[in-house]
Amino acid sequence: MRLQPGTALLYGLLRIAQRLDRRARDATDFDPATVRRLLLVSTTALGDTVMSTAGIRALRRRYPRAHITALLHPINGRLLAHSQDIDERLFYAGRYDRFLPTLRELRRRRFDVAAVFHGNEPQMTPLLYLAGIPFIFKLPNLSRYRFLLSNRELVLGWPQIGHGLRQRLAVAQLAGAESDDPRMHLDIDDAQRASVLDALQTKDIAVDTPLVGFQAGASSRRRAWPATRFAELGRTLTEHRPGTRIVLTGSPAERELCAGIARDIGPAAVSLAGELDIEALPALISHMKVLVTGDTGTMHVAVAVRTPTVCLFGASDPAGAGPIYDLDRHTLIVKPWDAEARKLVEPMARIDVDEVRAAVETTLDRHTAD
């Protein structure tokens, strides 16, 4: 790939700086006993942020007295506002107009090590190196800036690493942690729970009403189950289970989509898309009996707060991002993501309403006492 002129100049200067750098920076030089200040990086999508909590917890347990700063996405990072594993949060969205201000903030803190769970490239690795952080660990380590990492060897890509949670733990292990626990962690405070109950009350939903959640939006159209299928599923479920309410979740950008599905379902459905702060999302999902979702960040939130799910995979591979623990709580409906599926405009449309309804009914029956 040909570099833009400004990027090419930065790349060349960093190559020179790295050759002149006499600091001990290799992974073999890293001594966890010297670590006092850690920077943990997860500056991308919602699901990426949630998965990073497994690595954050592993490093908190490894360094209980160290100061841990998380560099997070300005919106998605708010999800960790009440994390007990983080001492400080900084925000960066990968925009070059925030590169220099963020660099100044990082340099001022004099971090001993950075663990990159998921970060914007090509900015992130140069940013951390220029911040003066001696040890930088990141996987996969395939980018053209790999020469700035402490783990330059062994070179690993996603096929060798596998699941996103395993990748987070592998990065944490490079930074000194020993945990192999893939569980995600989202702390919910009383204010978040109260805001969710208030929002439900404004929709005339009592506290003890059984809720089925629908996450209809996705990162792309190809990853989304068709809106007409969600509407048909909602009508069928509420006909078979009187008293059950459907709650649609989503971002402000998904407000219109979710409102339309709720109208098509009827009075038993409401949309909260764009009506709650992202900090309240874990509390909302934890209030549900089951969440129906594609491969989305909200799916990871549900797994983290132990809400049962029916996960729909027809445009991605669950081996890389699906639930890998509490498997008795999660049902995966999977259609092959193969060469034929990649030709389809709506590969998720291969998933039938009847098979999803059956999975939701089974989940409701199994976890009715939860």
Tab-separated table of C-alpha atoms in Angstrom:
chain	number	residue	atom	x	y	z
A	1	MET	CA	0.000	0.000	0.000
A	2	ARG	CA	1.388	3.404	-0.984
A	3	LEU	CA	1.667	5.909	1.863
A	4	GLN	CA	0.330	9.463	1.686
A	5	PRO	CA	3.127	12.091	1.698
A	6	GLY	CA	2.578	13.120	5.340
A	7	THR	CA	2.288	9.534	6.503
A	8	ALA	CA	5.362	8.550	4.530
A	9	LEU	CA	7.367	11.324	6.189
A	10	LEU	CA	6.230	10.211	9.644
A	11	TYR	CA	7.085	6.621	8.811
A	12	GLY	CA	10.566	7.571	7.665
A	13	LEU	CA	11.250	9.715	10.729
A	14	LEU	CA	10.079	6.942	13.046
A	15	ARG	CA	12.349	4.464	11.288
A	16	ILE	CA	15.300	6.738	11.993
A	17	ALA	CA	14.200	7.379	15.586
A	18	GLN	CA	13.848	3.672	16.279
A	19	ARG	CA	17.341	2.938	14.959
A	20	LEU	CA	18.784	5.626	17.250
A	21	ASP	CA	16.721	4.544	20.264
A	22	ARG	CA	19.041	3.009	22.877
A	23	ARG	CA	16.344	2.161	25.426
A	24	ALA	CA	15.668	-1.456	26.394
A	25	ARG	CA	12.373	-1.957	24.591
A	26	ASP	CA	12.236	-5.584	23.548
A	27	ALA	CA	9.773	-7.987	25.164
A	28	THR	CA	12.738	-9.919	26.590
A	29	ASP	CA	13.777	-6.767	28.494
A	30	PHE	CA	10.371	-6.261	30.093
A	31	ASP	CA	10.271	-6.660	33.892
A	32	PRO	CA	6.752	-6.585	35.419
A	33	ALA	CA	8.271	-5.765	38.819
A	34	THR	CA	9.134	-2.268	37.556
A	35	VAL	CA	5.614	-1.397	36.357
A	36	ARG	CA	3.925	1.482	38.169
A	37	ARG	CA	1.842	3.137	35.436
A	38	LEU	CA	-0.008	1.283	32.669
A	39	LEU	CA	-1.848	2.536	29.608
A	40	LEU	CA	-4.543	0.204	28.247
A	41	VAL	CA	-5.847	1.046	24.775
A	42	SER	CA	-9.280	0.294	23.300
A	43	THR	CA	-10.377	3.148	21.045
A	44	THR	CA	-12.694	1.514	18.517
A	45	ALA	CA	-16.208	0.040	18.408
A	46	LEU	CA	-18.636	-0.791	21.198
A	47	GLY	CA	-18.069	-4.542	21.095
A	48	ASP	CA	-14.300	-4.050	20.952
A	49	THR	CA	-14.512	-1.954	24.118
A	50	VAL	CA	-16.571	-4.553	25.971
A	51	MET	CA	-14.228	-7.389	24.980
A	52	SER	CA	-11.257	-5.360	26.200
A	53	THR	CA	-12.600	-5.526	29.747
A	54	ALA	CA	-11.336	-9.116	29.972
A	55	GLY	CA	-7.785	-7.919	29.392
A	56	ILE	CA	-8.253	-4.906	31.652
A	57	ARG	CA	-9.389	-7.147	34.519
A	58	ALA	CA	-6.413	-9.470	33.964
A	59	LEU	CA	-3.954	-6.583	34.220
A	60	ARG	CA	-5.680	-5.065	37.247
A	61	ARG	CA	-5.296	-8.376	39.054
A	62	ARG	CA	-1.645	-8.585	38.002
A	63	TYR	CA	-0.897	-5.001	39.097
A	64	PRO	CA	-3.278	-4.263	41.987
A	65	ARG	CA	-1.315	-1.216	43.197
A	66	ALA	CA	-0.365	0.259	39.828
A	67	HIS	CA	-2.099	3.276	38.294
A	68	ILE	CA	-4.110	2.149	35.262
A	69	THR	CA	-5.214	4.619	32.612
A	70	ALA	CA	-7.520	3.539	29.779
A	71	LEU	CA	-7.355	5.288	26.408
A	72	LEU	CA	-10.874	4.860	25.019
A	73	HIS	CA	-13.243	5.960	22.280
A	74	PRO	CA	-15.037	9.197	23.340
A	75	ILE	CA	-18.492	7.602	23.053
A	76	ASN	CA	-17.988	3.883	23.591
A	77	GLY	CA	-15.517	4.493	26.401
A	78	ARG	CA	-18.319	5.977	28.483
A	79	LEU	CA	-19.494	2.401	28.931
A	80	LEU	CA	-16.593	1.961	31.382
A	81	ALA	CA	-17.410	5.049	33.434
A	82	HIS	CA	-17.868	2.950	36.576
A	83	SER	CA	-15.180	0.339	35.984
A	84	GLN	CA	-13.470	-0.654	39.216
A	85	ASP	CA	-10.407	-1.762	37.242
A	86	ILE	CA	-9.524	1.675	35.843
A	87	ASP	CA	-8.101	4.670	37.709
A	88	GLU	CA	-8.365	7.193	34.875
A	89	ARG	CA	-9.903	7.464	31.419
A	90	LEU	CA	-8.579	9.413	28.441
A	91	PHE	CA	-10.324	9.607	25.069
A	92	TYR	CA	-9.168	9.398	21.461
A	93	ALA	CA	-11.180	8.660	18.320
A	94	GLY	CA	-8.305	8.212	15.874
A	95	ARG	CA	-8.628	11.683	14.359
A	96	TYR	CA	-5.402	13.439	13.444
A	97	ASP	CA	-6.686	16.766	14.806
A	98	ARG	CA	-6.537	15.167	18.271
A	99	PHE	CA	-3.161	13.478	17.726
A	100	LEU	CA	-0.951	16.203	19.222
A	101	PRO	CA	-3.198	17.048	22.212
A	102	THR	CA	-3.468	13.335	23.032
A	103	LEU	CA	0.288	12.923	22.615
A	104	ARG	CA	0.895	15.700	25.153
A	105	GLU	CA	-1.476	14.055	27.638
A	106	LEU	CA	0.264	10.703	27.279
A	107	ARG	CA	3.796	12.095	27.530
A	108	ARG	CA	2.920	13.929	30.722
A	109	ARG	CA	1.938	10.682	32.460
A	110	ARG	CA	5.195	8.777	31.791
A	111	PHE	CA	3.734	5.307	31.325
A	112	ASP	CA	5.898	2.236	31.844
A	113	VAL	CA	3.980	0.024	29.444
A	114	ALA	CA	1.100	0.169	26.963
A	115	ALA	CA	-1.171	-2.759	26.114
A	116	VAL	CA	-3.108	-2.201	22.878
A	117	PHE	CA	-6.255	-4.310	22.937
A	118	HIS	CA	-7.859	-2.591	19.925
A	119	GLY	CA	-6.660	0.738	18.572
A	120	ASN	CA	-6.899	2.934	15.526
A	121	GLU	CA	-4.088	2.437	13.053
A	122	PRO	CA	-1.960	3.814	11.511
A	123	GLN	CA	-2.078	6.439	14.280
A	124	MET	CA	-2.010	4.383	17.464
A	125	THR	CA	1.398	2.696	17.453
A	126	PRO	CA	3.266	5.885	16.428
A	127	LEU	CA	1.283	7.827	19.032
A	128	LEU	CA	2.378	5.502	21.819
A	129	TYR	CA	5.994	5.426	20.688
A	130	LEU	CA	6.194	9.216	20.445
A	131	ALA	CA	4.648	9.398	23.920
A	132	GLY	CA	7.868	7.855	25.202
A	133	ILE	CA	6.338	4.591	26.393
A	134	PRO	CA	9.216	2.092	26.423
A	135	PHE	CA	7.212	-1.129	26.177
A	136	ILE	CA	4.332	-1.369	23.707
A	137	PHE	CA	2.485	-4.682	23.290
A	138	LYS	CA	-0.058	-5.245	20.531
A	139	LEU	CA	-1.683	-8.125	18.657
A	140	PRO	CA	-2.096	-8.735	15.800
A	141	ASN	CA	1.366	-7.314	15.102
A	142	LEU	CA	1.192	-7.174	11.310
A	143	SER	CA	1.072	-3.424	10.660
A	144	ARG	CA	3.852	-1.498	8.937
A	145	TYR	CA	4.630	0.049	12.345
A	146	ARG	CA	5.432	-3.337	13.865
A	147	PHE	CA	9.061	-2.240	14.265
A	148	LEU	CA	7.920	0.084	17.088
A	149	LEU	CA	6.386	-2.729	19.130
A	150	SER	CA	8.117	-4.641	21.903
A	151	ASN	CA	6.629	-7.893	20.571
A	152	ARG	CA	7.942	-7.649	17.016
A	153	GLU	CA	8.404	-11.421	16.966
A	154	LEU	CA	6.543	-13.833	16.743
A	155	VAL	CA	4.364	-12.291	14.018
A	156	LEU	CA	0.709	-13.241	14.578
A	157	GLY	CA	-2.473	-12.410	12.681
A	158	TRP	CA	-6.115	-13.068	13.497
A	159	PRO	CA	-6.120	-16.619	12.045
A	160	GLN	CA	-3.435	-17.629	14.551
A	161	ILE	CA	-5.016	-15.760	17.467
A	162	GLY	CA	-8.659	-16.756	16.986
A	163	HIS	CA	-11.344	-15.171	19.141
A	164	GLY	CA	-11.271	-11.507	20.104
A	165	LEU	CA	-11.335	-12.350	23.810
A	166	ARG	CA	-8.351	-14.664	23.401
A	167	GLN	CA	-6.544	-11.809	21.671
A	168	ARG	CA	-7.211	-9.488	24.639
A	169	LEU	CA	-5.821	-12.066	27.049
A	170	ALA	CA	-2.787	-12.658	24.842
A	171	VAL	CA	-1.968	-8.930	24.895
A	172	ALA	CA	-2.454	-8.834	28.676
A	173	GLN	CA	-0.117	-11.806	29.033
A	174	LEU	CA	2.571	-10.005	27.021
A	175	ALA	CA	2.247	-7.169	29.548
A	176	GLY	CA	2.739	-9.520	32.497
A	177	ALA	CA	-0.711	-10.932	33.314
A	178	GLU	CA	-1.251	-14.655	33.720
A	179	SER	CA	-5.049	-14.873	33.560
A	180	ASP	CA	-6.819	-17.117	31.059
A	181	ASP	CA	-10.304	-15.970	32.138
A	182	PRO	CA	-12.222	-14.638	29.090
A	183	ARG	CA	-15.079	-13.114	31.088
A	184	MET	CA	-16.018	-9.515	30.335
A	185	HIS	CA	-16.847	-7.047	33.093
A	186	LEU	CA	-19.277	-4.119	33.051
A	187	ASP	CA	-19.996	-2.483	36.404
A	188	ILE	CA	-23.538	-1.126	36.828
A	189	ASP	CA	-24.315	1.486	39.462
A	190	ASP	CA	-27.647	2.394	41.076
A	191	ALA	CA	-28.050	5.558	39.019
A	192	GLN	CA	-27.910	3.560	35.793
A	193	ARG	CA	-30.496	1.088	37.046
A	194	ALA	CA	-32.758	3.938	38.149
A	195	SER	CA	-32.537	5.671	34.753
A	196	VAL	CA	-33.566	2.431	33.016
A	197	LEU	CA	-36.546	1.905	35.321
A	198	ASP	CA	-37.616	5.515	34.724
A	199	ALA	CA	-37.346	5.046	30.953
A	200	LEU	CA	-39.429	1.860	31.086
A	201	GLN	CA	-42.018	3.543	33.277
A	202	THR	CA	-42.435	6.323	30.705
A	203	LYS	CA	-43.301	3.550	28.222
A	204	ASP	CA	-45.906	2.090	30.635
A	205	ILE	CA	-43.770	-0.981	31.358
A	206	ALA	CA	-43.965	-2.267	34.937
A	207	VAL	CA	-40.815	-3.398	36.748
A	208	ASP	CA	-41.796	-7.085	36.749
A	209	THR	CA	-42.816	-7.224	33.072
A	210	PRO	CA	-40.932	-9.917	31.120
A	211	LEU	CA	-38.858	-8.122	28.484
A	212	VAL	CA	-37.489	-9.485	25.218
A	213	GLY	CA	-34.841	-7.238	23.697
A	214	PHE	CA	-34.237	-6.750	19.977
A	215	GLN	CA	-30.958	-5.286	18.733
A	216	ALA	CA	-31.980	-4.633	15.145
A	217	GLY	CA	-29.140	-2.406	13.992
A	218	ALA	CA	-25.659	-3.613	13.090
A	219	SER	CA	-22.364	-2.214	11.859
A	220	SER	CA	-23.459	-2.771	8.248
A	221	ARG	CA	-26.570	-3.729	6.332
A	222	ARG	CA	-25.105	-7.131	5.502
A	223	ARG	CA	-24.741	-7.935	9.221
A	224	ALA	CA	-28.320	-6.934	10.068
A	225	TRP	CA	-31.266	-9.327	10.169
A	226	PRO	CA	-34.018	-7.726	8.023
A	227	ALA	CA	-36.332	-5.350	9.870
A	228	THR	CA	-39.373	-7.198	8.518
A	229	ARG	CA	-38.132	-10.386	10.224
A	230	PHE	CA	-37.759	-8.614	13.570
A	231	ALA	CA	-41.290	-7.246	13.211
A	232	GLU	CA	-42.731	-10.657	12.365
A	233	LEU	CA	-40.866	-12.229	15.286
A	234	GLY	CA	-42.193	-9.587	17.664
A	235	ARG	CA	-45.793	-10.068	16.581
A	236	THR	CA	-45.544	-13.842	16.901
A	237	LEU	CA	-43.903	-13.752	20.330
A	238	THR	CA	-46.392	-11.329	21.829
A	239	GLU	CA	-49.306	-13.315	20.431
A	240	HIS	CA	-47.977	-16.554	21.954
A	241	ARG	CA	-46.919	-14.954	25.256
A	242	PRO	CA	-49.412	-12.300	26.363
A	243	GLY	CA	-47.875	-9.860	28.823
A	244	THR	CA	-44.432	-10.033	27.236
A	245	ARG	CA	-43.086	-6.705	25.998
A	246	ILE	CA	-40.558	-6.126	23.227
A	247	VAL	CA	-37.888	-3.450	23.802
A	248	LEU	CA	-35.760	-2.337	20.871
A	249	THR	CA	-32.293	-1.027	21.626
A	250	GLY	CA	-30.011	0.988	19.403
A	251	SER	CA	-27.944	4.084	18.867
A	252	PRO	CA	-29.364	7.504	17.933
A	253	ALA	CA	-28.573	6.644	14.299
A	254	GLU	CA	-30.835	3.582	14.601
A	255	ARG	CA	-33.767	5.506	16.108
A	256	GLU	CA	-35.866	5.542	12.925
A	257	LEU	CA	-35.193	1.875	12.154
A	258	CYS	CA	-36.211	0.750	15.641
A	259	ALA	CA	-39.260	3.011	15.820
A	260	GLY	CA	-40.503	1.543	12.537
A	261	ILE	CA	-40.098	-2.030	13.777
A	262	ALA	CA	-41.913	-1.173	17.011
A	263	ARG	CA	-44.831	0.296	15.035
A	264	ASP	CA	-45.009	-2.827	12.864
A	265	ILE	CA	-45.096	-5.088	15.935
A	266	GLY	CA	-47.840	-3.127	17.663
A	267	PRO	CA	-48.596	-1.843	21.194
A	268	ALA	CA	-46.521	-4.559	22.902
A	269	ALA	CA	-43.286	-3.109	21.479
A	270	VAL	CA	-41.405	0.063	22.360
A	271	SER	CA	-38.156	1.542	21.121
A	272	LEU	CA	-35.524	3.043	23.409
A	273	ALA	CA	-33.025	3.541	20.597
A	274	GLY	CA	-31.223	6.817	21.173
A	275	GLU	CA	-33.220	7.594	24.323
A	276	LEU	CA	-30.723	6.416	26.937
A	277	ASP	CA	-27.105	7.341	27.506
A	278	ILE	CA	-24.693	4.587	26.540
A	279	GLU	CA	-23.721	4.262	30.227
A	280	ALA	CA	-27.210	2.875	30.886
A	281	LEU	CA	-27.031	0.170	28.208
A	282	PRO	CA	-25.688	-2.574	30.530
A	283	ALA	CA	-28.448	-1.861	33.041
A	284	LEU	CA	-31.105	-2.009	30.323
A	285	ILE	CA	-29.785	-5.274	28.873
A	286	SER	CA	-29.506	-6.825	32.340
A	287	HIS	CA	-33.231	-6.161	32.834
A	288	MET	CA	-34.170	-8.383	29.868
A	289	LYS	CA	-35.064	-12.067	29.882
A	290	VAL	CA	-33.410	-12.578	26.487
A	291	LEU	CA	-31.814	-10.443	23.775
A	292	VAL	CA	-32.168	-11.251	20.067
A	293	THR	CA	-29.179	-9.812	18.250
A	294	GLY	CA	-26.795	-10.197	15.378
A	295	ASP	CA	-23.033	-9.913	15.685
A	296	THR	CA	-23.135	-6.551	17.487
A	297	GLY	CA	-21.585	-4.686	20.373
A	298	THR	CA	-24.860	-5.034	22.254
A	299	MET	CA	-24.445	-8.813	22.010
A	300	HIS	CA	-21.172	-8.491	23.938
A	301	VAL	CA	-22.874	-6.282	26.530
A	302	ALA	CA	-25.493	-9.004	27.058
A	303	VAL	CA	-22.846	-11.700	27.489
A	304	ALA	CA	-20.972	-9.465	29.949
A	305	VAL	CA	-24.048	-8.866	32.164
A	306	ARG	CA	-25.174	-12.517	31.830
A	307	THR	CA	-28.404	-11.844	29.951
A	308	PRO	CA	-29.347	-14.857	27.786
A	309	THR	CA	-29.109	-14.255	24.046
A	310	VAL	CA	-30.226	-15.644	20.737
A	311	CYS	CA	-27.334	-14.670	18.466
A	312	LEU	CA	-27.802	-14.566	14.697
A	313	PHE	CA	-24.717	-15.204	12.567
A	314	GLY	CA	-25.079	-15.154	8.804
A	315	ALA	CA	-22.520	-12.557	7.729
A	316	SER	CA	-19.635	-13.274	10.087
A	317	ASP	CA	-18.016	-16.180	11.884
A	318	PRO	CA	-18.936	-16.737	15.554
A	319	ALA	CA	-15.530	-18.356	16.078
A	320	GLY	CA	-14.043	-14.861	16.094
A	321	ALA	CA	-16.617	-12.955	18.137
A	322	GLY	CA	-19.421	-15.193	19.418
A	323	PRO	CA	-20.018	-16.154	23.064
A	324	ILE	CA	-17.307	-18.488	24.426
A	325	TYR	CA	-18.426	-18.845	28.045
A	326	ASP	CA	-21.765	-19.283	29.871
A	327	LEU	CA	-22.726	-21.251	26.784
A	328	ASP	CA	-25.847	-22.625	28.460
A	329	ARG	CA	-27.232	-19.061	28.407
A	330	HIS	CA	-26.655	-18.386	24.720
A	331	THR	CA	-28.136	-19.897	21.557
A	332	LEU	CA	-26.308	-19.360	18.273
A	333	ILE	CA	-28.172	-19.624	14.973
A	334	VAL	CA	-25.461	-19.828	12.348
A	335	LYS	CA	-25.565	-19.868	8.559
A	336	PRO	CA	-22.272	-20.574	6.773
A	337	TRP	CA	-20.230	-17.486	5.990
A	338	ASP	CA	-18.747	-18.884	2.812
A	339	ALA	CA	-18.086	-17.803	-0.759
A	340	GLU	CA	-21.735	-18.205	-1.736
A	341	ALA	CA	-22.944	-16.167	1.225
A	342	ARG	CA	-20.534	-13.351	0.363
A	343	LYS	CA	-22.317	-12.878	-2.967
A	344	LEU	CA	-25.643	-12.161	-1.258
A	345	VAL	CA	-26.898	-8.627	-0.626
A	346	GLU	CA	-28.684	-9.773	2.561
A	347	PRO	CA	-26.945	-12.932	3.805
A	348	MET	CA	-28.726	-12.623	7.171
A	349	ALA	CA	-32.065	-13.155	5.408
A	350	ARG	CA	-31.197	-16.867	5.269
A	351	ILE	CA	-32.207	-17.054	8.954
A	352	ASP	CA	-35.926	-17.861	9.295
A	353	VAL	CA	-38.280	-16.296	11.816
A	354	ASP	CA	-39.540	-19.712	12.971
A	355	GLU	CA	-36.102	-20.930	14.059
A	356	VAL	CA	-35.441	-17.695	15.927
A	357	ARG	CA	-38.856	-17.789	17.611
A	358	ALA	CA	-38.287	-21.380	18.723
A	359	ALA	CA	-34.914	-20.431	20.221
A	360	VAL	CA	-36.400	-17.431	22.045
A	361	GLU	CA	-39.272	-19.524	23.438
A	362	THR	CA	-36.853	-22.187	24.648
A	363	THR	CA	-34.654	-19.556	26.281
A	364	LEU	CA	-37.611	-17.922	28.014
A	365	ASP	CA	-38.783	-21.277	29.357
A	366	ARG	CA	-35.307	-22.219	30.547
A	367	HIS	CA	-34.512	-18.926	32.284
A	368	THR	CA	-37.991	-17.898	33.405
A	369	ALA	CA	-36.905	-17.796	37.050
A	370	ASP	CA	-33.777	-15.651	36.426
